[in-house]
Each structure stands twice: as structure tokens, then as C-alpha cells.
mmCIF file of C-alpha atoms and ligand atoms in Angstrom:
data_model
loop_
_atom_site.group_PDB
_atom_site.id
_atom_site.type_symbol
_atom_site.label_atom_id
_atom_site.label_comp_id
_atom_site.label_asym_id
_atom_site.label_seq_id
_atom_site.Cartn_x
_atom_site.Cartn_y
_atom_site.Cartn_z
ATOM 1 C CA UNK A 24 88.325 72.095 106.263
ATOM 2 C CA UNK A 25 90.639 75.071 106.281
ATOM 3 C CA UNK A 26 93.346 73.020 104.615
ATOM 4 C CA UNK A 27 91.015 72.071 101.768
ATOM 5 C CA UNK A 28 89.732 75.603 101.569
ATOM 6 C CA UNK A 29 93.251 76.875 101.072
ATOM 7 C CA UNK A 30 93.813 74.219 98.413
ATOM 8 C CA UNK A 31 90.971 75.814 96.488
ATOM 9 C CA UNK A 32 88.233 73.253 97.080
ATOM 10 C CA UNK A 33 85.063 74.941 95.849
ATOM 11 C CA UNK A 34 82.693 72.695 97.756
ATOM 12 C CA UNK A 35 84.443 73.543 100.977
ATOM 13 C CA UNK A 36 84.348 77.234 100.093
ATOM 14 C CA UNK A 37 80.614 76.941 99.507
ATOM 15 C CA UNK A 38 80.181 75.302 102.891
ATOM 16 C CA UNK A 39 82.222 77.977 104.620
ATOM 17 C CA UNK A 40 80.100 80.646 102.958
ATOM 18 C CA UNK A 41 76.910 78.941 104.118
ATOM 19 C CA UNK A 42 78.201 78.854 107.669
ATOM 20 C CA UNK A 43 79.101 82.519 107.490
ATOM 21 C CA UNK A 44 75.796 83.397 105.840
ATOM 22 C CA UNK A 45 73.878 81.625 108.583
ATOM 23 C CA UNK A 46 75.989 83.324 111.196
ATOM 24 C CA UNK A 47 77.118 80.033 112.752
ATOM 25 C CA UNK A 48 79.899 80.152 115.350
ATOM 26 C CA UNK A 49 81.957 77.715 113.216
ATOM 27 C CA UNK A 50 81.733 80.159 110.343
ATOM 28 C CA UNK A 51 83.048 82.964 112.460
ATOM 29 C CA UNK A 52 85.840 80.744 113.731
ATOM 30 C CA UNK A 53 86.939 79.778 110.237
ATOM 31 C CA UNK A 54 86.744 83.364 109.048
ATOM 32 C CA UNK A 55 88.885 84.442 111.978
ATOM 33 C CA UNK A 56 91.537 81.889 111.148
ATOM 34 C CA UNK A 57 91.542 83.004 107.514
ATOM 35 C CA UNK A 58 91.593 86.651 108.360
ATOM 36 C CA UNK A 59 95.267 87.115 107.620
ATOM 37 C CA UNK A 60 94.512 86.349 103.982
ATOM 38 C CA UNK A 61 91.772 88.940 103.603
ATOM 39 C CA UNK A 62 92.437 92.247 101.922
ATOM 40 C CA UNK A 63 93.786 91.604 98.457
ATOM 41 C CA UNK A 64 90.605 91.433 96.405
ATOM 42 C CA UNK A 65 89.197 94.451 94.614
ATOM 43 C CA UNK A 66 85.579 94.765 95.749
ATOM 44 C CA UNK A 67 83.410 96.022 92.960
ATOM 45 C CA UNK A 68 79.801 96.951 93.684
ATOM 46 C CA UNK A 69 77.242 97.199 90.912
ATOM 47 C CA UNK A 70 73.849 98.708 91.549
ATOM 48 C CA UNK A 71 70.962 100.348 89.732
ATOM 49 C CA UNK A 72 67.278 99.821 89.084
ATOM 50 C CA UNK A 73 65.998 96.275 88.494
ATOM 51 C CA UNK A 74 66.230 95.335 84.832
ATOM 52 C CA UNK A 75 68.880 97.937 83.967
ATOM 53 C CA UNK A 76 71.252 95.182 82.888
ATOM 54 C CA UNK A 77 73.462 94.745 85.925
ATOM 55 C CA UNK A 78 73.738 90.962 85.692
ATOM 56 C CA UNK A 79 74.456 91.149 81.976
ATOM 57 C CA UNK A 80 77.206 93.673 82.636
ATOM 58 C CA UNK A 81 78.687 91.547 85.422
ATOM 59 C CA UNK A 82 78.728 88.588 83.066
ATOM 60 C CA UNK A 83 80.603 90.590 80.424
ATOM 61 C CA UNK A 84 83.009 92.242 82.824
ATOM 62 C CA UNK A 85 83.869 88.945 84.442
ATOM 63 C CA UNK A 86 84.463 87.295 81.072
ATOM 64 C CA UNK A 87 86.953 90.013 80.287
ATOM 65 C CA UNK A 88 88.726 89.800 83.621
ATOM 66 C CA UNK A 89 88.944 86.038 83.210
ATOM 67 C CA UNK A 90 90.681 86.481 79.877
ATOM 68 C CA UNK A 91 93.361 88.340 81.810
ATOM 69 C CA UNK A 92 93.646 85.319 84.070
ATOM 70 C CA UNK A 93 92.041 86.918 87.110
ATOM 71 C CA UNK A 94 90.010 84.840 89.534
ATOM 72 C CA UNK A 95 86.650 86.330 90.367
ATOM 73 C CA UNK A 96 83.965 85.972 93.001
ATOM 74 C CA UNK A 97 80.421 87.130 92.354
ATOM 75 C CA UNK A 98 77.861 87.845 95.030
ATOM 76 C CA UNK A 99 74.365 88.396 93.684
ATOM 77 C CA UNK A 100 72.045 89.902 96.245
ATOM 78 C CA UNK A 101 68.655 89.577 94.616
ATOM 79 C CA UNK A 102 65.357 90.865 95.842
ATOM 80 C CA UNK A 103 63.781 87.975 97.677
ATOM 81 C CA UNK A 104 60.709 86.438 96.256
ATOM 82 C CA UNK A 105 57.713 87.282 98.421
ATOM 83 C CA UNK A 106 56.486 83.720 98.001
ATOM 84 C CA UNK A 107 59.466 81.621 98.880
ATOM 85 C CA UNK A 108 61.824 83.998 100.627
ATOM 86 C CA UNK A 109 64.535 82.605 98.373
ATOM 87 C CA UNK A 110 66.623 84.286 95.699
ATOM 88 C CA UNK A 111 65.479 84.182 92.093
ATOM 89 C CA UNK A 112 67.398 81.798 89.948
ATOM 90 C CA UNK A 113 67.356 84.094 86.939
ATOM 91 C CA UNK A 114 70.663 85.724 87.647
ATOM 92 C CA UNK A 115 72.471 82.479 87.970
ATOM 93 C CA UNK A 116 71.081 81.310 84.689
ATOM 94 C CA UNK A 117 71.838 84.502 82.846
ATOM 95 C CA UNK A 118 75.366 84.388 84.119
ATOM 96 C CA UNK A 119 75.641 81.111 82.243
ATOM 97 C CA UNK A 120 78.692 82.325 80.362
ATOM 98 C CA UNK A 121 80.753 82.449 83.478
ATOM 99 C CA UNK A 122 78.932 79.918 85.622
ATOM 100 C CA UNK A 123 80.790 76.936 84.214
ATOM 101 C CA UNK A 124 84.235 78.475 84.638
ATOM 102 C CA UNK A 125 86.402 77.214 87.484
ATOM 103 C CA UNK A 126 87.994 80.621 87.994
ATOM 104 C CA UNK A 127 84.650 82.126 88.902
ATOM 105 C CA UNK A 128 82.723 81.535 92.079
ATOM 106 C CA UNK A 129 79.106 82.701 92.082
ATOM 107 C CA UNK A 130 77.001 83.009 95.170
ATOM 108 C CA UNK A 131 73.385 84.141 95.199
ATOM 109 C CA UNK A 132 72.112 85.585 98.432
ATOM 110 C CA UNK A 133 68.559 85.946 99.522
ATOM 111 C CA UNK A 134 68.049 89.419 100.929
ATOM 112 C CA UNK A 135 66.188 88.945 104.138
ATOM 113 C CA UNK A 136 63.035 90.924 104.759
ATOM 114 C CA UNK A 137 61.575 93.471 102.420
ATOM 115 C CA UNK A 138 64.056 96.276 102.809
ATOM 116 C CA UNK A 139 65.942 95.177 99.705
ATOM 117 C CA UNK A 140 69.102 95.794 101.664
ATOM 118 C CA UNK A 141 72.401 94.067 101.291
ATOM 119 C CA UNK A 142 72.478 91.214 103.800
ATOM 120 C CA UNK A 143 74.722 92.004 106.695
ATOM 121 C CA UNK A 144 76.705 88.888 105.969
ATOM 122 C CA UNK A 145 77.573 89.987 102.410
ATOM 123 C CA UNK A 146 80.765 91.634 103.634
ATOM 124 C CA UNK A 147 81.802 88.515 105.491
ATOM 125 C CA UNK A 148 81.181 86.475 102.358
ATOM 126 C CA UNK A 149 83.371 88.946 100.486
ATOM 127 C CA UNK A 150 86.044 88.260 103.070
ATOM 128 C CA UNK A 151 85.697 84.512 102.522
ATOM 129 C CA UNK A 152 86.046 84.882 98.740
ATOM 130 C CA UNK A 153 88.951 87.244 99.260
ATOM 131 C CA UNK A 154 90.692 84.702 101.484
ATOM 132 C CA UNK A 155 89.836 82.025 98.919
ATOM 133 C CA UNK A 156 92.209 83.884 96.604
ATOM 134 C CA UNK A 157 89.868 85.816 94.361
ATOM 135 C CA UNK A 158 91.469 88.848 92.715
ATOM 136 C CA UNK A 159 88.169 90.667 92.525
ATOM 137 C CA UNK A 160 84.753 90.200 94.073
ATOM 138 C CA UNK A 161 81.767 91.692 92.282
ATOM 139 C CA UNK A 162 78.665 92.393 94.365
ATOM 140 C CA UNK A 163 75.429 92.980 92.496
ATOM 141 C CA UNK A 164 72.491 94.543 94.310
ATOM 142 C CA UNK A 165 69.118 95.720 93.129
ATOM 143 C CA UNK A 166 69.230 99.461 93.596
ATOM 144 C CA UNK A 167 66.322 99.893 95.897
ATOM 145 C CA UNK A 168 66.092 101.517 99.285
ATOM 146 C CA UNK A 169 68.991 101.170 101.620
ATOM 147 C CA UNK A 170 71.182 99.096 99.342
ATOM 148 C CA UNK A 171 72.865 102.099 97.797
ATOM 149 C CA UNK A 172 74.522 103.115 100.996
ATOM 150 C CA UNK A 173 75.368 99.606 101.997
ATOM 151 C CA UNK A 174 77.053 98.796 98.710
ATOM 152 C CA UNK A 175 79.297 101.825 98.999
ATOM 153 C CA UNK A 176 80.446 100.584 102.343
ATOM 154 C CA UNK A 177 81.060 97.058 101.119
ATOM 155 C CA UNK A 178 82.749 98.002 97.823
ATOM 156 C CA UNK A 179 85.951 99.769 96.861
ATOM 157 C CA UNK A 180 84.520 100.788 93.512
ATOM 158 C CA UNK A 181 80.818 101.305 92.874
ATOM 159 C CA UNK A 182 79.297 101.126 89.395
ATOM 160 C CA UNK A 183 75.820 102.602 88.947
ATOM 161 C CA UNK A 184 73.886 101.252 85.970
ATOM 162 C CA UNK A 185 71.107 103.328 84.447
ATOM 163 C CA UNK A 186 69.133 103.118 81.203
ATOM 164 C CA UNK A 187 68.451 105.802 78.557
ATOM 165 C CA UNK A 188 64.962 106.396 79.904
ATOM 166 C CA UNK A 189 66.580 107.592 83.111
ATOM 167 C CA UNK A 190 67.471 110.785 81.200
ATOM 168 C CA UNK A 191 64.279 112.576 82.104
ATOM 169 C CA UNK A 192 64.506 111.686 85.715
ATOM 170 C CA UNK A 193 68.213 112.036 86.350
ATOM 171 C CA UNK A 194 67.872 115.545 87.692
ATOM 172 C CA UNK A 195 65.131 114.394 89.983
ATOM 173 C CA UNK A 196 66.924 111.158 90.700
ATOM 174 C CA UNK A 197 67.346 110.226 94.274
ATOM 175 C CA UNK A 198 70.451 111.981 95.453
ATOM 176 C CA UNK A 199 71.463 108.511 96.572
ATOM 177 C CA UNK A 200 72.542 107.010 93.269
ATOM 178 C CA UNK A 201 74.274 110.222 92.192
ATOM 179 C CA UNK A 202 76.327 110.345 95.347
ATOM 180 C CA UNK A 203 77.534 106.802 95.335
ATOM 181 C CA UNK A 204 78.674 106.154 91.767
ATOM 182 C CA UNK A 205 82.393 106.018 91.064
ATOM 183 C CA UNK A 206 81.535 104.972 87.518
ATOM 184 C CA UNK A 207 78.206 105.360 85.715
ATOM 185 C CA UNK A 208 76.941 103.216 82.854
ATOM 186 C CA UNK A 209 74.059 104.194 80.660
ATOM 187 C CA UNK A 210 73.303 100.665 79.552
ATOM 188 C CA UNK A 211 70.935 99.664 76.736
ATOM 189 C CA UNK A 212 72.566 102.367 74.652
ATOM 190 C CA UNK A 213 71.019 100.636 71.640
ATOM 191 C CA UNK A 214 67.861 102.440 72.660
ATOM 192 C CA UNK A 215 66.763 105.998 72.026
ATOM 193 C CA UNK A 216 68.055 108.764 74.276
ATOM 194 C CA UNK A 217 71.300 107.252 75.566
ATOM 195 C CA UNK A 218 73.494 110.198 74.521
ATOM 196 C CA UNK A 219 71.113 112.664 76.040
ATOM 197 C CA UNK A 220 70.892 110.713 79.290
ATOM 198 C CA UNK A 221 74.673 110.618 79.437
ATOM 199 C CA UNK A 222 75.053 114.350 78.954
ATOM 200 C CA UNK A 223 72.348 115.169 81.503
ATOM 201 C CA UNK A 224 74.116 112.902 83.936
ATOM 202 C CA UNK A 225 77.535 114.436 83.196
ATOM 203 C CA UNK A 226 76.134 117.903 83.803
ATOM 204 C CA UNK A 227 74.637 116.910 87.138
ATOM 205 C CA UNK A 228 77.898 115.293 88.162
ATOM 206 C CA UNK A 229 79.808 118.467 87.210
ATOM 207 C CA UNK A 230 77.727 120.412 89.686
ATOM 208 C CA UNK A 231 78.943 118.181 92.433
ATOM 209 C CA UNK A 232 82.090 120.239 92.923
ATOM 210 C CA UNK A 233 85.721 119.332 92.556
ATOM 211 C CA UNK A 234 86.348 115.881 93.899
ATOM 212 C CA UNK A 235 89.701 114.486 92.783
ATOM 213 C CA UNK A 236 87.924 111.585 91.067
ATOM 214 C CA UNK A 237 85.506 112.636 88.336
ATOM 215 C CA UNK A 238 83.043 109.775 87.887
ATOM 216 C CA UNK A 239 83.090 108.810 84.201
ATOM 217 C CA UNK A 240 79.794 108.240 82.396
ATOM 218 C CA UNK A 241 79.957 105.394 79.872
ATOM 219 C CA UNK A 242 77.560 104.065 77.284
ATOM 220 C CA UNK A 243 77.221 100.289 77.181
ATOM 221 C CA UNK A 244 75.215 97.694 75.325
ATOM 222 C CA UNK A 245 75.819 94.804 77.640
ATOM 223 C CA UNK A 246 74.011 92.245 75.497
ATOM 224 C CA UNK A 247 76.535 92.912 72.710
ATOM 225 C CA UNK A 248 79.524 93.494 74.939
ATOM 226 C CA UNK A 249 79.830 97.071 73.669
ATOM 227 C CA UNK A 250 81.544 99.505 75.997
ATOM 228 C CA UNK A 251 82.632 96.759 78.369
ATOM 229 C CA UNK A 252 86.357 97.069 77.602
ATOM 230 C CA UNK A 253 86.217 100.729 78.542
ATOM 231 C CA UNK A 254 84.239 99.950 81.665
ATOM 232 C CA UNK A 255 86.902 97.477 82.765
ATOM 233 C CA UNK A 256 89.582 100.102 82.074
ATOM 234 C CA UNK A 257 87.772 102.658 84.202
ATOM 235 C CA UNK A 258 87.381 100.123 87.017
ATOM 236 C CA UNK A 259 91.143 99.600 86.916
ATOM 237 C CA UNK A 260 91.736 103.372 86.859
ATOM 238 C CA UNK A 261 89.582 103.765 89.909
ATOM 239 C CA UNK A 262 91.403 101.057 91.790
ATOM 240 C CA UNK A 263 94.678 102.765 90.951
ATOM 241 C CA UNK A 264 93.292 106.096 92.083
ATOM 242 C CA UNK A 265 92.179 104.584 95.407
ATOM 243 C CA UNK A 266 95.563 103.008 95.970
ATOM 244 C CA UNK A 267 97.454 106.190 95.165
ATOM 245 C CA UNK A 268 95.355 108.229 97.560
ATOM 246 C CA UNK A 269 95.460 105.770 100.446
ATOM 247 C CA UNK A 270 91.741 105.175 100.017
ATOM 248 C CA UNK A 271 91.852 101.396 99.744
ATOM 249 C CA UNK A 272 93.348 101.427 103.180
ATOM 250 C CA UNK A 273 90.857 103.871 104.674
ATOM 251 C CA UNK A 274 87.888 102.027 103.186
ATOM 252 C CA UNK A 275 89.187 98.777 104.592
ATOM 253 C CA UNK A 276 89.650 100.347 108.014
ATOM 254 C CA UNK A 277 86.130 101.786 107.919
ATOM 255 C CA UNK A 278 84.784 98.291 107.235
ATOM 256 C CA UNK A 279 86.786 96.816 110.075
ATOM 257 C CA UNK A 280 85.607 99.533 112.424
ATOM 258 C CA UNK A 281 81.942 99.081 111.658
ATOM 259 C CA UNK A 282 82.295 95.314 111.851
ATOM 260 C CA UNK A 283 83.648 95.670 115.366
ATOM 261 C CA UNK A 284 81.071 98.261 116.402
ATOM 262 C CA UNK A 285 78.203 96.176 115.058
ATOM 263 C CA UNK A 286 79.391 93.020 116.779
ATOM 264 C CA UNK A 287 79.992 94.760 120.101
ATOM 265 C CA UNK A 288 76.619 96.461 119.940
ATOM 266 C CA UNK A 289 74.911 93.188 119.203
ATOM 267 C CA UNK A 290 76.592 91.326 122.022
ATOM 268 C CA UNK A 291 76.050 94.008 124.623
ATOM 269 C CA UNK A 292 72.481 94.505 123.527
ATOM 270 C CA UNK A 293 71.654 90.788 123.652
ATOM 271 C CA UNK A 294 73.119 90.476 127.096
ATOM 272 C CA UNK A 295 71.312 93.562 128.377
ATOM 273 C CA UNK A 296 68.009 92.619 126.793
ATOM 274 C CA UNK A 297 68.034 89.229 128.455
ATOM 275 C CA UNK A 298 68.359 90.992 131.782
ATOM 276 C CA UNK A 299 65.484 93.441 131.496
ATOM 277 C CA UNK A 300 63.170 91.509 129.199
ATOM 278 C CA UNK A 301 61.134 89.993 132.027
ATOM 279 C CA UNK A 302 60.489 93.377 133.651
ATOM 280 C CA UNK A 303 59.321 94.880 130.407
ATOM 281 C CA UNK A 304 55.579 94.031 130.625
ATOM 282 C CA UNK A 305 55.272 95.619 134.051
ATOM 283 C CA UNK A 306 57.058 98.742 132.857
ATOM 284 C CA UNK A 307 54.749 98.947 129.867
ATOM 285 C CA UNK A 308 51.778 98.549 132.160
ATOM 286 C CA UNK A 309 52.924 101.371 134.455
ATOM 287 C CA UNK A 310 53.550 103.699 131.537
ATOM 288 C CA UNK A 311 50.160 102.760 130.116
ATOM 289 C CA UNK A 312 48.485 103.661 133.392
ATOM 290 C CA UNK A 313 50.557 106.890 133.411
ATOM 291 C CA UNK A 314 52.158 105.984 136.722
ATOM 292 C CA UNK A 315 55.509 106.742 135.143
ATOM 293 C CA UNK A 316 56.558 108.351 131.875
ATOM 294 C CA UNK A 317 58.309 106.391 129.120
ATOM 295 C CA UNK A 318 61.475 108.303 129.965
ATOM 296 C CA UNK A 319 61.273 107.230 133.572
ATOM 297 C CA UNK A 320 60.815 103.626 132.476
ATOM 298 C CA UNK A 321 63.977 103.887 130.390
ATOM 299 C CA UNK A 322 65.880 105.399 133.287
ATOM 300 C CA UNK A 323 64.769 102.620 135.622
ATOM 301 C CA UNK A 324 65.914 99.998 133.139
ATOM 302 C CA UNK A 325 69.259 101.584 132.443
ATOM 303 C CA UNK A 326 69.923 102.214 136.123
ATOM 304 C CA UNK A 327 68.937 98.638 136.865
ATOM 305 C CA UNK A 328 71.500 97.351 134.387
ATOM 306 C CA UNK A 329 74.202 99.575 135.859
ATOM 307 C CA UNK A 330 73.389 98.561 139.429
ATOM 308 C CA UNK A 331 73.508 94.900 138.608
ATOM 309 C CA UNK A 332 76.891 95.211 137.011
ATOM 310 C CA UNK A 333 78.581 96.878 139.963
HETATM 311 N N1 LIG B 23 68.357 96.087 74.515
HETATM 312 C C1 LIG B 23 69.211 95.788 75.494
HETATM 313 N N2 LIG B 23 68.827 94.902 76.446
HETATM 314 C C2 LIG B 23 69.689 94.620 77.449
HETATM 315 C C3 LIG B 23 70.964 95.217 77.538
HETATM 316 N N3 LIG B 23 71.577 94.774 78.640
HETATM 317 C C4 LIG B 23 70.726 93.917 79.228
HETATM 318 N N4 LIG B 23 69.590 93.805 78.495
HETATM 319 C C5 LIG B 23 68.416 92.957 78.802
HETATM 320 O O1 LIG B 23 67.702 93.544 79.877
HETATM 321 C C6 LIG B 23 67.113 92.535 80.677
HETATM 322 C C7 LIG B 23 67.522 92.706 82.127
HETATM 323 O O2 LIG B 23 68.909 92.476 82.271
HETATM 324 P P1 LIG B 23 69.579 92.039 83.642
HETATM 325 O O3 LIG B 23 71.024 91.940 83.394
HETATM 326 O O4 LIG B 23 68.896 90.879 84.236
HETATM 327 O O5 LIG B 23 69.231 93.318 84.552
HETATM 328 P P2 LIG B 23 69.423 93.489 86.139
HETATM 329 O O6 LIG B 23 68.079 93.264 86.771
HETATM 330 O O7 LIG B 23 69.844 94.914 86.294
HETATM 331 O O8 LIG B 23 70.445 92.519 86.593
HETATM 332 C C8 LIG B 23 67.558 91.207 80.094
HETATM 333 O O9 LIG B 23 66.539 90.720 79.270
HETATM 334 C C9 LIG B 23 68.791 91.582 79.276
HETATM 335 O O10 LIG B 23 69.008 90.717 78.199
HETATM 336 C C10 LIG B 23 71.333 96.157 76.504
HETATM 337 O O11 LIG B 23 72.417 96.750 76.510
HETATM 338 N N5 LIG B 23 70.414 96.402 75.536
HETATM 339 MG MG1 LIG B 24 70.408 91.079 88.149
#
């Protein structure tokens, strides 16, 4: 499988991604053996409110990158449908321009649960596409809830897409989106108020103090491809900036660190939980009857785990 993967077999890549997405041991094994090849791809996150035009922008950006001969992976993390738990097909269809191109690999993910968060496995899937030889991996998320912070962690460069109507609310906008953007797009600039939204946004970004990277604010009309060339230029600038300041490296290390911490936590927790799970109802009962306090119950459990180990 690995041999065919390295030959560029897309079906095999899709299978590897499924294994990784479903957190199968085989998936982890394959990812481990490919790990030496991870690290080259530029990870570009794109977030913003639903309907702002993120997928349309991705489509346009990817078309442009393809013209330069780059190979691209796309991960679309859509809000899951409350009825089926599966991802909407809309994005895949709208990305029709790139969907038939062999140099592009698109993967739609169902976000699990209602949090709208980026699935934990999205970073692993990025790693797979990176090892598959993609020059850039674009991750699209609906900008709701937790996603903002997760995308920043997963991406080297984060693009925040807003629409002209955001102008009135930019000042009141969740600090979240303001903090995370490396590049801002006011998309649907064919509509009223785009210039004003852009200048309000620029002003608010000015107030943020003197970071060495000033997030540019661009106007785009994604449906017409307007502003996309500049967007791609700014993405390249940002990548260059990261490289020159050692930030690609530090971001990568931060991802490795949290990957390790998360995995260790999970393993230790699972093991510990198995050991005290059966005593839990009796502890609950004793706390309920106020024989012991919740804190005492915790202490008993933790001490019990320690005693068993030694
Ligand atoms: N008028 C206008 N419509 C746009 C523009 N960009 C995207 N759209 C439309 O907005 C709708 C939502 O776009 P989509 O890319 O799916 O948004 P997403 O939910 O952020 O991914 C679609 O009907 C697009 O055709 C634009 O620049 N101007
Ligand atoms: Mg979309």
C-alpha cells in the first residue's frame, strides 16, 4: 500500500485517509512510516461565516496555483447535516472546476458533533496529503465556535473571509476572527459597502499594535476571480515571512508537541478510566448520601490508581 501511495495512487491515498480519519491502528502505522515525508506542504486555512464565499475562493486560488504547476490538497470541513451526520455535498460540487484535475486531491470531512469544530483527525489528514507530495494543503472550515482556534493551529497561513455587510459588526466582531487572520478578504466586493468594511477592518487591525506581519485586507469577487491573484501573492508573502522568521519551524513543532500531548493524555486516561470505572457508581452513591465530599471521592480514586501502580 505504501509503495502505491508513494507512486501517487489516488485510490490508495483515499484509503489511507479513511483509515486515518477513522483512527484505525493501520492508519496510524502507515502515517508513522510516511512521517519522514511530512513537512513540505504549505498549510493554508480558510475560515469565515457560512456563505461568505470560502469554497468559491478556494476554487479560484487552487486554479491559480495549479497553473503554476503546484499540486494541491483540499480538506473541506463542513458543518455536519443534523439529519445524516454526513458532510454536505455542495462544496464538492461547487469546486467542480478543480475536482476533475489530477493535481488536486479533495477530501470532505464530516465534523463530528455539533461544535462545528475541526475534526481532530484533520491535521493527520494534512500530514497524509503532505506526504503524498502536495505542495499546499488548503483547509476550509465554517467559521463557527471553536474552529477559529483550531484552524490557526492546523494552518501556517490563515485567511479570514468576510462580506461587506460585516462592516457594521466588525468592531463588535468576536475577537476570535480578528486575532487569527494573517490575511483578510472582504469577498462579494460587488456588493455595497465593501470599501467601508475594508477600512473599518484596517483600522481595527491597526489598533492591534506592532506585530511584524501586518495582516493585509483585500477585496475579492470570488465568482469573477477578481482579487484572487493578489490574494495568492499575499499568501506567498506570508509563507516567506514565516520562513524568514523561523515561524514555519515553530508552528510545526507546536503541532508535534500537541499531537504527542493529546495522544499521551488519551492513552493514560483510557487506561486509568478502565481501572476506576467499576468503582464509580459506589463513589457517586457515597457523595450523594454526603458520606464523602466530591473532593474526597477524587482523592480516593487518584490514590487508588497510584497505589495500584506501585
Ligand atoms: N455576489 C457574489 N456572490 C458570491 C461571491 N463569492 C461567492 N459568492 C456566492 O455566495 C454563495 C456562497 O459561496 P460559498 O463559496 O459556498 O461560501 P462558503 O459557505 O463560505 O464556502 C454562492 O452562491 C457563491 O456563488 C462574490 O464575490 N460575489
Ligand atoms: Mg464552503
